[in-house]
mmCIF file of C-alpha atoms and ligand atoms in Angstrom:
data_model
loop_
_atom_site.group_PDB
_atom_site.id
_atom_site.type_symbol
_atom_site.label_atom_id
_atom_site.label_comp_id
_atom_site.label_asym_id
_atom_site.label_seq_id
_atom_site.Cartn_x
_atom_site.Cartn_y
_atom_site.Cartn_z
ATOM 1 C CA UNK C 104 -43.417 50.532 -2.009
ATOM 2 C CA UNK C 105 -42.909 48.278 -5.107
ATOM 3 C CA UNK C 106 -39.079 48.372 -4.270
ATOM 4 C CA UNK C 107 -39.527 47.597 -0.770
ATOM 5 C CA UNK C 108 -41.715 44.187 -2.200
ATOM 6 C CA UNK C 109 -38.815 43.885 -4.759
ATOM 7 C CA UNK C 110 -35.982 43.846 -1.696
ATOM 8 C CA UNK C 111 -38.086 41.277 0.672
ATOM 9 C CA UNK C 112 -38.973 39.011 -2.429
ATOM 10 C CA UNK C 113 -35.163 39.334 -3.736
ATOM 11 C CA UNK C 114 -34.359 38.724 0.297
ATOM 12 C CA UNK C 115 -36.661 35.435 0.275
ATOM 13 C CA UNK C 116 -34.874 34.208 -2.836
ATOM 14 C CA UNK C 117 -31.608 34.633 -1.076
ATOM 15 C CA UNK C 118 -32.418 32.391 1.897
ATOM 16 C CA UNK C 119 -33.858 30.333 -0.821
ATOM 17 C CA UNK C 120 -30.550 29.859 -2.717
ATOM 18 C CA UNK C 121 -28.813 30.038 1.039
ATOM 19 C CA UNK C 122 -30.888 26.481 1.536
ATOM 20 C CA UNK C 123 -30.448 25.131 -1.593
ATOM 21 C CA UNK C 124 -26.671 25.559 -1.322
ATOM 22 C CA UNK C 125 -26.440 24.131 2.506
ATOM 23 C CA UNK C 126 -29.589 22.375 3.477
ATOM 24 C CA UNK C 127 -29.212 18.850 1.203
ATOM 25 C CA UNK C 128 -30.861 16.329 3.377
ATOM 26 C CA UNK C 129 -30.278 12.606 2.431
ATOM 27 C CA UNK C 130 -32.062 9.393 3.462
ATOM 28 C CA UNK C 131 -30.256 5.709 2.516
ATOM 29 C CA UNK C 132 -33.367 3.997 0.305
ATOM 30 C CA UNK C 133 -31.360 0.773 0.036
ATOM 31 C CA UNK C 134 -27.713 -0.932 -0.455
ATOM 32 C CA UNK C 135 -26.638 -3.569 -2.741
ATOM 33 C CA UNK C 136 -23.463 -5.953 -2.971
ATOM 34 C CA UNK C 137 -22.372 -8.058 -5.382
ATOM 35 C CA UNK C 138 -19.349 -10.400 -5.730
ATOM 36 C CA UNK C 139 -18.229 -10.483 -9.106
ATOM 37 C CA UNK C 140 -15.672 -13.274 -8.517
ATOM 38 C CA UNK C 141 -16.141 -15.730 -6.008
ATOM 39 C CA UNK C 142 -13.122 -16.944 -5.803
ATOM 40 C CA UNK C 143 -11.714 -13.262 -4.240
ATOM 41 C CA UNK C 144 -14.791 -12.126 -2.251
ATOM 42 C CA UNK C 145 -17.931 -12.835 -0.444
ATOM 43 C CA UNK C 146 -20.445 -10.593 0.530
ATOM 44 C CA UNK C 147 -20.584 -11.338 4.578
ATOM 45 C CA UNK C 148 -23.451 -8.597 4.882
ATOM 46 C CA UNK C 149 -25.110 -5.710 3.220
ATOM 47 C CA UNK C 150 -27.777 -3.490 4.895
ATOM 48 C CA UNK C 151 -29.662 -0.193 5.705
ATOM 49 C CA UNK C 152 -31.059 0.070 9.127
ATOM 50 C CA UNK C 153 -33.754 1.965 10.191
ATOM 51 C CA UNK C 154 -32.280 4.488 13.577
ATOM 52 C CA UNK C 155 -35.660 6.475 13.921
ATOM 53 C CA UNK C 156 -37.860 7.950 11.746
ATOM 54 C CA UNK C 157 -35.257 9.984 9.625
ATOM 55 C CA UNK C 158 -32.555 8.675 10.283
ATOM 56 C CA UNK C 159 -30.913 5.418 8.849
ATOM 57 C CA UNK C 160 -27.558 3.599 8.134
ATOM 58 C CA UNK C 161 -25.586 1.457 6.292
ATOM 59 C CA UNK C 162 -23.065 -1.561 6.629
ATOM 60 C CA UNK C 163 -21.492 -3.741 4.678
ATOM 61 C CA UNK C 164 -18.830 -6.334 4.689
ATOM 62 C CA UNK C 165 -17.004 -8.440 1.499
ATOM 63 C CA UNK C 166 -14.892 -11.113 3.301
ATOM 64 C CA UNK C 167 -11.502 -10.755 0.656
ATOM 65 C CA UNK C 168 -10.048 -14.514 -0.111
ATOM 66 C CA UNK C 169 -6.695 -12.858 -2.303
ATOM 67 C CA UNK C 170 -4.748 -10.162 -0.426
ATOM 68 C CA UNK C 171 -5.178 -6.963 -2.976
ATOM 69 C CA UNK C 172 -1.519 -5.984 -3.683
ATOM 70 C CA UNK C 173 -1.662 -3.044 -6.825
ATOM 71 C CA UNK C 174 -3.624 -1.719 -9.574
ATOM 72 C CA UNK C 175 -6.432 -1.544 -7.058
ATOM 73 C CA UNK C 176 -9.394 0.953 -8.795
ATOM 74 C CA UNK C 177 -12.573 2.252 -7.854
ATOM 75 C CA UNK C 178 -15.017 3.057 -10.433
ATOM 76 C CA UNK C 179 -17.727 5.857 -9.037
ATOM 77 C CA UNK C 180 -20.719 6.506 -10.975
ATOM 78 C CA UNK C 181 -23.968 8.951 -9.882
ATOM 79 C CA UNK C 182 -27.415 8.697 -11.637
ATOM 80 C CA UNK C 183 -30.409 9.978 -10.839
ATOM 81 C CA UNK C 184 -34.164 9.785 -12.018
ATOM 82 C CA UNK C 185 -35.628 12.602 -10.579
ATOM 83 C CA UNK C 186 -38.167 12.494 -8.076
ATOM 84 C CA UNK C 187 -40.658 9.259 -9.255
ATOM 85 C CA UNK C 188 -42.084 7.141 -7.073
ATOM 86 C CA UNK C 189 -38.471 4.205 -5.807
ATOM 87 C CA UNK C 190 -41.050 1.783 -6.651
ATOM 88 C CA UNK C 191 -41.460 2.433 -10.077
ATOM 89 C CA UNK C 192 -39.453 0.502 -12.927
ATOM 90 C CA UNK C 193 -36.084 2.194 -12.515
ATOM 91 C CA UNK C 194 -34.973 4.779 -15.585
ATOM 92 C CA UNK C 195 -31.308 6.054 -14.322
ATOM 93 C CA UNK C 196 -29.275 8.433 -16.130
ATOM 94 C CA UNK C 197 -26.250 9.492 -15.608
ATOM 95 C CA UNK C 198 -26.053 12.577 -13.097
ATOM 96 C CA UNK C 199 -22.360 14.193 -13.580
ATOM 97 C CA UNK C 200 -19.551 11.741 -14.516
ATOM 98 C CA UNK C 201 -17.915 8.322 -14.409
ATOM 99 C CA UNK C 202 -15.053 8.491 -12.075
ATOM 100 C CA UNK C 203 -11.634 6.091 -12.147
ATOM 101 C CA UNK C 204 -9.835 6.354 -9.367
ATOM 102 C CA UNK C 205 -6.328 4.469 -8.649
ATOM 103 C CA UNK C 206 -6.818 3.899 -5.505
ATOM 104 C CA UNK C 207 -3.282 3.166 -4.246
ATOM 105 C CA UNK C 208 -2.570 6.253 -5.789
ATOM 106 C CA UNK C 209 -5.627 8.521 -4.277
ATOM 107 C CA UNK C 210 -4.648 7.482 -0.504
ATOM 108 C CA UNK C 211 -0.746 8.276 -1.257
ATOM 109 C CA UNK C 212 -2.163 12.513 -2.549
ATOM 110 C CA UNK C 213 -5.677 12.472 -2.499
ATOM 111 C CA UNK C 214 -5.689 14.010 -5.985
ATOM 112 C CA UNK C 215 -9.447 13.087 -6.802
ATOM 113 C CA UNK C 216 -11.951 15.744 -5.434
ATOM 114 C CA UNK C 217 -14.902 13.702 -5.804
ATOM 115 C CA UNK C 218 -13.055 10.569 -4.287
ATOM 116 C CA UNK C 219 -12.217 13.147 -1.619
ATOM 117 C CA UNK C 220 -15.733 13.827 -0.773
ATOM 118 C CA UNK C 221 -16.987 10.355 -0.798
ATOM 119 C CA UNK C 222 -14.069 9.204 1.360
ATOM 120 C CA UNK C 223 -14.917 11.716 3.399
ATOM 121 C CA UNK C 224 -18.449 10.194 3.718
ATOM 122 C CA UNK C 225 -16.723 7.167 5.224
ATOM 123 C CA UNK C 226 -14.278 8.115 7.302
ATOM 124 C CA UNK C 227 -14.084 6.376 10.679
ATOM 125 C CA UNK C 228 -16.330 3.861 9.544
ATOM 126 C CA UNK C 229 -14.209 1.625 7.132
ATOM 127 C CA UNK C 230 -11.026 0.080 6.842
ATOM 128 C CA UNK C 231 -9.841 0.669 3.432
ATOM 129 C CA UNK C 232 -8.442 3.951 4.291
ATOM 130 C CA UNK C 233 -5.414 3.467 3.830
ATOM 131 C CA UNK C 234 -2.313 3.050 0.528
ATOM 132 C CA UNK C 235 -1.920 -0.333 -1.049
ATOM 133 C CA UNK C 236 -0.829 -3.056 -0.374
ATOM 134 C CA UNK C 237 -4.414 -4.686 1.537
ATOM 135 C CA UNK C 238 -2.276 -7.548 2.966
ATOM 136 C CA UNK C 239 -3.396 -7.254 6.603
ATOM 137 C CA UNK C 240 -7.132 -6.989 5.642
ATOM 138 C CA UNK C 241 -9.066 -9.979 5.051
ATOM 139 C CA UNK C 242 -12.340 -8.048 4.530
ATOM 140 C CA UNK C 243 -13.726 -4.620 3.138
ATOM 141 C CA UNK C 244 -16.333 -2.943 5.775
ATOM 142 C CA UNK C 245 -18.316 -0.109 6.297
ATOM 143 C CA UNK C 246 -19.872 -0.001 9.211
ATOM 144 C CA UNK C 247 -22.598 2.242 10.500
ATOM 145 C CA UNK C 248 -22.254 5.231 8.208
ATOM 146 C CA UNK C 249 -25.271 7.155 9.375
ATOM 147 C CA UNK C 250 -27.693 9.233 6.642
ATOM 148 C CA UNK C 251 -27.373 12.584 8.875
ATOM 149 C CA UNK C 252 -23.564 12.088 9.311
ATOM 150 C CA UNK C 253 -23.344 11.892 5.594
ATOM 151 C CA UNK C 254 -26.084 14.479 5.204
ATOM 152 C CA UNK C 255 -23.826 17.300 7.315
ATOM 153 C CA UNK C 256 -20.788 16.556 5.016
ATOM 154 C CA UNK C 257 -23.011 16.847 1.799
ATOM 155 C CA UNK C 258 -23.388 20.558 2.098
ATOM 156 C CA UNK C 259 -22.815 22.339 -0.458
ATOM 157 C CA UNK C 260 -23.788 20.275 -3.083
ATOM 158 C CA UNK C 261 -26.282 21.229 -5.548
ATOM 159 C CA UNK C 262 -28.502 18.076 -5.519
ATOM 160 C CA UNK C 263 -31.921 19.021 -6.775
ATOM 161 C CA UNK C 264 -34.872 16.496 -4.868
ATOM 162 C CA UNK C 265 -35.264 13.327 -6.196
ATOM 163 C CA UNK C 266 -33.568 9.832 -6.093
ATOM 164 C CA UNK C 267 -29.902 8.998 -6.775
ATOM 165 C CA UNK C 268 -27.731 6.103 -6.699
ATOM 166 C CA UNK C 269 -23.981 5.788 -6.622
ATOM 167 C CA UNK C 270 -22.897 3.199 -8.403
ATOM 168 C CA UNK C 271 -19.163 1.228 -7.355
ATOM 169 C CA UNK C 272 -17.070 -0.986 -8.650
ATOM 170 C CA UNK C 273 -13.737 -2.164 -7.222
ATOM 171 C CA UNK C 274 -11.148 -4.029 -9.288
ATOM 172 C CA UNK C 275 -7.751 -5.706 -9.055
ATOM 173 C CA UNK C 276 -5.408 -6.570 -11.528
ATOM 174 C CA UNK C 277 -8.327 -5.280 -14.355
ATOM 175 C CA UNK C 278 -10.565 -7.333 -13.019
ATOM 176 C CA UNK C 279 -13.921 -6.561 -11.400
ATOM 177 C CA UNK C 280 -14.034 -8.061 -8.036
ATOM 178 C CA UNK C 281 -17.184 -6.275 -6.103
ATOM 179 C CA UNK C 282 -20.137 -3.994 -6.619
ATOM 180 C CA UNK C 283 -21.866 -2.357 -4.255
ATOM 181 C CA UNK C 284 -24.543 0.357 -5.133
ATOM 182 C CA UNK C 285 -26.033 3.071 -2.659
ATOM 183 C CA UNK C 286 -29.258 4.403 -3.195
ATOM 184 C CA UNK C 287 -30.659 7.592 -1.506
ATOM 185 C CA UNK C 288 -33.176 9.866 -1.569
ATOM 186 C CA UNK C 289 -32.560 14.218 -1.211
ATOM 187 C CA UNK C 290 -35.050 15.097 0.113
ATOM 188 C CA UNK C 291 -34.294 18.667 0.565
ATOM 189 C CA UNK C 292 -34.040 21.446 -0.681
HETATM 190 C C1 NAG P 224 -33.042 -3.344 -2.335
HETATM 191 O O1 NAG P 224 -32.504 -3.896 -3.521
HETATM 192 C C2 NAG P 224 -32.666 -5.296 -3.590
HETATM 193 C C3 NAG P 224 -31.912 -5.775 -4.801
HETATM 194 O O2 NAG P 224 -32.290 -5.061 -5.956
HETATM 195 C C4 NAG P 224 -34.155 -5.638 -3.665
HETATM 196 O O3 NAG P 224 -34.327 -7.019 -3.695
HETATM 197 C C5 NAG P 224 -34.840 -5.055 -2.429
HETATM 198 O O4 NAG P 224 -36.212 -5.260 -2.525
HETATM 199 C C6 NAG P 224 -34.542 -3.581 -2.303
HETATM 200 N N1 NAG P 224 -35.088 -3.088 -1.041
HETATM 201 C C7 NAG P 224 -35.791 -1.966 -0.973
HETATM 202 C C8 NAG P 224 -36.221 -1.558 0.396
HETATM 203 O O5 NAG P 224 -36.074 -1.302 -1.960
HETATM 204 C C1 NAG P 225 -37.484 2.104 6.969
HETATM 205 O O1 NAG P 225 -38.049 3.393 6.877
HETATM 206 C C2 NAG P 225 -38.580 3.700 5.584
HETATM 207 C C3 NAG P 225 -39.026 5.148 5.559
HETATM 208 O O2 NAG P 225 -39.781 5.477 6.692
HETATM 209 C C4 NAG P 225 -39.691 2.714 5.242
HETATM 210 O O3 NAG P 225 -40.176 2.980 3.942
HETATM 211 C C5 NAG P 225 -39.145 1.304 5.312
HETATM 212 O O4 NAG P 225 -40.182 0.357 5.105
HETATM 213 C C6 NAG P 225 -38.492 1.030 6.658
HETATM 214 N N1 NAG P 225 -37.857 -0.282 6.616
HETATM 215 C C7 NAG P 225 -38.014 -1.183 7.579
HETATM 216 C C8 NAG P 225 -37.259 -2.469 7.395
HETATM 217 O O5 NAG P 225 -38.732 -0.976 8.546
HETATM 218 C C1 NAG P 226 -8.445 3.806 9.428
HETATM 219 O O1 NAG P 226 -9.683 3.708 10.105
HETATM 220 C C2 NAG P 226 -9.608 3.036 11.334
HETATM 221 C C3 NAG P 226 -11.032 2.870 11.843
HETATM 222 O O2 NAG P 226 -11.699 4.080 11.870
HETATM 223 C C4 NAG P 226 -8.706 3.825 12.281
HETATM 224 O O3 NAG P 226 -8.600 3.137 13.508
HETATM 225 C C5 NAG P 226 -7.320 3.983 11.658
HETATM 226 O O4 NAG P 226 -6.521 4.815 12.459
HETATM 227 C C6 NAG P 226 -7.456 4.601 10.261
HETATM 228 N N1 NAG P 226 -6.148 4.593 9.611
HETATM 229 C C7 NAG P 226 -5.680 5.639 8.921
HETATM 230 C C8 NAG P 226 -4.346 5.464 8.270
HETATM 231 O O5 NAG P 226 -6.311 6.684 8.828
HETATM 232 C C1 NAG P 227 -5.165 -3.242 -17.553
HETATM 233 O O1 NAG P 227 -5.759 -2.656 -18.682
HETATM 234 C C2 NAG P 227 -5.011 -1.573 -19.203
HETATM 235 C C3 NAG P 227 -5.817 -0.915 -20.304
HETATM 236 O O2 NAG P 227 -6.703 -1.806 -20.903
HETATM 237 C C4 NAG P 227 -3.666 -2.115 -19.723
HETATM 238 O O3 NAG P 227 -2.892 -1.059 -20.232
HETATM 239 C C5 NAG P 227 -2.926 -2.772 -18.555
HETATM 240 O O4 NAG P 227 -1.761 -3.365 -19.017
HETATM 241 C C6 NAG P 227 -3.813 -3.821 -17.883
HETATM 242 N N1 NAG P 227 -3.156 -4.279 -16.668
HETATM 243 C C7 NAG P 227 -3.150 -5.547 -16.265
HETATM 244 C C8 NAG P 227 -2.480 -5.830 -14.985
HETATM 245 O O5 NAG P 227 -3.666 -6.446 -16.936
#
């Protein structure tokens, strides 16, 4: 008797962990861009829009004034502060690493696993998917990368609830030429 209690509740905290490991459920809480030299970018537009009621998107576009030839990195960095309200005074920490990624180099052997998963995010919906050199593109986009798309890719990940944000920075030359930050909410498990 005990033992067959001890197999079901050992068989609930399977499917528990089997959740946990598969089900991580994302909604976009906002986007931000920022041109850090106005001379090389503009933001054109930067947005989440609501689909239904839970599901959302984002696009973005930086118009690029300078063609971006080499020593073209991404900086990548996830916080988190747990599961407060989004509305109260923001406390982010750090939540894994800070990633540098060459990016030139990434797209020629996609040696990065984390640069691999958040390309992955955005594939078929932006235009900087390819090696360097950008001379054909006068813009950055991503367009209509939806929070259930992403959510399908993300499993897998153990993301505990709460609210994150993923923090990039894209520079040329060694200097900083846009930011954009994505916020998001797990909201399972
Ligand atoms: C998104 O972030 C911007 C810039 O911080 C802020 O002005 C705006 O109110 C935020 N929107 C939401 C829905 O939180
Ligand atoms: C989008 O949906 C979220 C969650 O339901 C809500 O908080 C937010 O106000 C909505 N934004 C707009 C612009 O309707
Ligand atoms: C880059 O993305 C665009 C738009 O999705 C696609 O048409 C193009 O084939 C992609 N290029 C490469 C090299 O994957
Ligand atoms: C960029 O910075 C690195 C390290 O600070 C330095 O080694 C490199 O020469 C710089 N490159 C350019 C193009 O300024």
């Amino acid at each position: 008797m005990g033992s067959a209690v001890g197999k079901l509740l050992g068989l609930l905290l399977c499917l528990q962990c089997l959740i946990e490991l598969h089900g991580v459920f994302i909604r976009f809480t906002n986007v931000t861009c920022e041109s850090k030299d106005l001379s090389s970018s503009i933001v054109e537009y930067c947005a989440v829009t609501n689909l239904s009621k839970n599901k959302n998107s984002i696009r973005l576009r930086y118009t690029m004034l300078k063609p971006m030839l080499r020593n073209v990195e991404v900086y990548f960095q996830l916080l988190t502060r747990g599961s407060e309200s989004i509305n109260t005074v923001s406390n982010w920490q750090p939540f894994l690493y800070t990633l540098k990624l060459d990016l030139c180099r990434f797209w020629k052997n996609h040696h990065n696993h984390l640069a691999r998963m958040v390309f992955e995010f955005i594939e078929g919906h932006t235009n900087l998917n390819h090696s360097c050199p950008y001379t054909k593109e006068n813009y950055i986009s991503i367009e209509d990368v939806t929070n259930t798309e992403v959510s399908g890719k993300i499993r897998g990940v153990p993301m505990p609830k709460g609210f994150y944000a993923l923090f990039t920075k894209l520079s040329t030359e060694n200097i900083s030429r846009v930011q954009t930050n994505f916020y998001f909410e797990v909201l399972s498990p």
